[in-house]
């Protein structure tokens, strides 16, 4: 199991590096989408907690 996780990690790192080198604009777009998703999730959790307290 540990060996499979290690291989999967290497494959993921190679894929990320390939994407960054091959298509840097697309990689930047994906990072931006990820941060927007995290930001929206944080805002939603904050709104939920606010509504829960009220």
Coordinates of N, CA, C and O in Angstrom, one line a residue, residues 1-42:
X1 N 0.8 -1.2 0.0 CA 0.0 0.0 0.0 C 0.9 1.3 0.0 O 0.6 2.2 -0.7
X2 N 1.9 1.2 0.8 CA 2.8 2.4 0.9 C 3.5 2.6 -0.5 O 3.7 3.7 -0.9
X3 N 3.8 1.5 -1.1 CA 4.5 1.6 -2.4 C 3.6 2.2 -3.5 O 4.0 3.0 -4.3
X4 N 2.3 1.8 -3.5 CA 1.3 2.4 -4.4 C 1.1 3.9 -4.2 O 1.0 4.7 -5.1
X5 N 1.1 4.3 -2.9 CA 1.0 5.7 -2.6 C 2.2 6.5 -3.1 O 2.1 7.6 -3.6
X6 N 3.4 5.9 -2.9 CA 4.6 6.6 -3.4 C 4.6 6.7 -4.9 O 4.9 7.8 -5.4
X7 N 4.2 5.7 -5.6 CA 4.1 5.8 -7.1 C 3.1 6.8 -7.5 O 3.3 7.6 -8.4
X8 N 1.9 6.8 -6.8 CA 0.9 7.8 -7.2 C 1.3 9.2 -6.9 O 1.0 10.1 -7.7
X9 N 2.1 9.4 -5.9 CA 2.6 10.8 -5.6 C 3.6 11.2 -6.7 O 3.6 12.3 -7.2
X10 N 4.5 10.3 -7.1 CA 5.4 10.6 -8.2 C 4.7 10.9 -9.5 O 5.1 11.9 -10.2
X11 N 3.7 10.1 -9.8 CA 3.0 10.4 -11.0 C 2.3 11.8 -11.0 O 2.3 12.5 -11.9
X12 N 1.7 12.1 -9.8 CA 1.0 13.4 -9.7 C 2.0 14.5 -9.8 O 1.7 15.5 -10.5
X13 N 3.2 14.4 -9.2 CA 4.2 15.5 -9.3 C 4.7 15.6 -10.7 O 4.8 16.8 -11.2
X14 N 4.9 14.5 -11.4 CA 5.4 14.6 -12.8 C 4.3 15.3 -13.6 O 4.6 16.1 -14.5
X15 N 3.0 14.9 -13.4 CA 1.9 15.5 -14.2 C 1.9 17.0 -13.9 O 1.7 17.8 -14.9
X16 N 2.0 17.4 -12.7 CA 1.9 18.9 -12.3 C 3.1 19.6 -13.0 O 2.9 20.7 -13.6
X17 N 4.3 19.1 -12.9 CA 5.4 19.7 -13.5 C 5.3 19.8 -15.0 O 5.6 20.8 -15.6
X18 N 4.8 18.8 -15.6 CA 4.6 18.8 -17.1 C 3.6 19.8 -17.5 O 3.8 20.6 -18.4
X19 N 2.5 19.9 -16.7 CA 1.5 20.9 -17.0 C 2.0 22.3 -16.9 O 1.8 23.2 -17.7
X20 N 2.8 22.6 -15.8 CA 3.4 23.9 -15.6 C 4.3 24.3 -16.7 O 4.3 25.4 -17.2
X21 N 5.2 23.3 -17.1 CA 6.2 23.6 -18.2 C 5.5 23.7 -19.5 O 5.9 24.6 -20.3
X22 N 4.6 22.8 -19.8 CA 4.0 22.8 -21.2 C 3.0 23.9 -21.4 O 2.9 24.5 -22.5
X23 N 2.1 24.2 -20.4 CA 1.1 25.2 -20.5 C 1.0 26.1 -19.3 O 0.1 25.9 -18.5
X24 N 1.9 27.0 -19.1 CA 1.9 27.8 -17.9 C 0.7 28.7 -17.7 O 0.2 28.9 -16.6
X25 N 0.1 29.2 -18.8 CA -1.1 30.0 -18.7 C -2.3 29.1 -18.1 O -3.1 29.5 -17.3
X26 N -2.4 27.9 -18.7 CA -3.5 27.0 -18.2 C -3.2 26.6 -16.7 O -4.2 26.5 -16.0
X27 N -2.0 26.4 -16.4 CA -1.7 26.0 -15.0 C -2.0 27.2 -14.1 O -2.6 27.0 -13.0
X28 N -1.8 28.4 -14.5 CA -2.1 29.6 -13.7 C -3.7 29.7 -13.5 O -4.2 30.0 -12.4
X29 N -4.4 29.4 -14.6 CA -5.8 29.4 -14.5 C -6.4 28.4 -13.5 O -7.3 28.6 -12.8
X30 N -5.8 27.2 -13.5 CA -6.2 26.1 -12.6 C -5.9 26.5 -11.2 O -6.7 26.2 -10.3
X31 N -4.8 27.1 -10.9 CA -4.5 27.6 -9.6 C -5.5 28.7 -9.1 O -6.0 28.6 -8.0
X32 N -5.8 29.6 -10.0 CA -6.8 30.6 -9.7 C -8.1 30.0 -9.4 O -8.8 30.4 -8.4
X33 N -8.5 29.0 -10.2 CA -9.8 28.4 -9.9 C -9.8 27.7 -8.6 O -10.8 27.7 -7.8
X34 N -8.7 27.1 -8.2 CA -8.6 26.4 -6.9 C -8.7 27.4 -5.8 O -9.4 27.1 -4.8
X35 N -8.0 28.5 -5.9 CA -8.1 29.5 -4.8 C -9.5 30.2 -4.7 O -10.0 30.4 -3.6
X36 N -10.2 30.4 -5.9 CA -11.5 30.9 -5.8 C -12.4 29.9 -5.1 O -13.3 30.3 -4.3
X37 N -12.2 28.6 -5.4 CA -13.1 27.6 -4.8 C -12.9 27.5 -3.3 O -13.8 27.4 -2.5
X38 N -11.6 27.6 -2.8 CA -11.3 27.7 -1.4 C -11.9 28.9 -0.8 O -12.5 28.8 0.3
X39 N -11.8 30.0 -1.4 CA -12.4 31.3 -0.9 C -13.9 31.2 -0.8 O -14.4 31.6 0.2
X40 N -14.5 30.6 -1.8 CA -16.0 30.5 -1.7 C -16.4 29.5 -0.6 O -17.4 29.8 0.1
X41 N -15.6 28.5 -0.4 CA -16.0 27.5 0.6 C -15.8 28.2 2.0 O -16.7 28.0 2.9
X42 N -14.8 29.0 2.2 CA -14.6 29.7 3.5 C -15.7 30.7 3.7 O -16.2 30.8 4.8

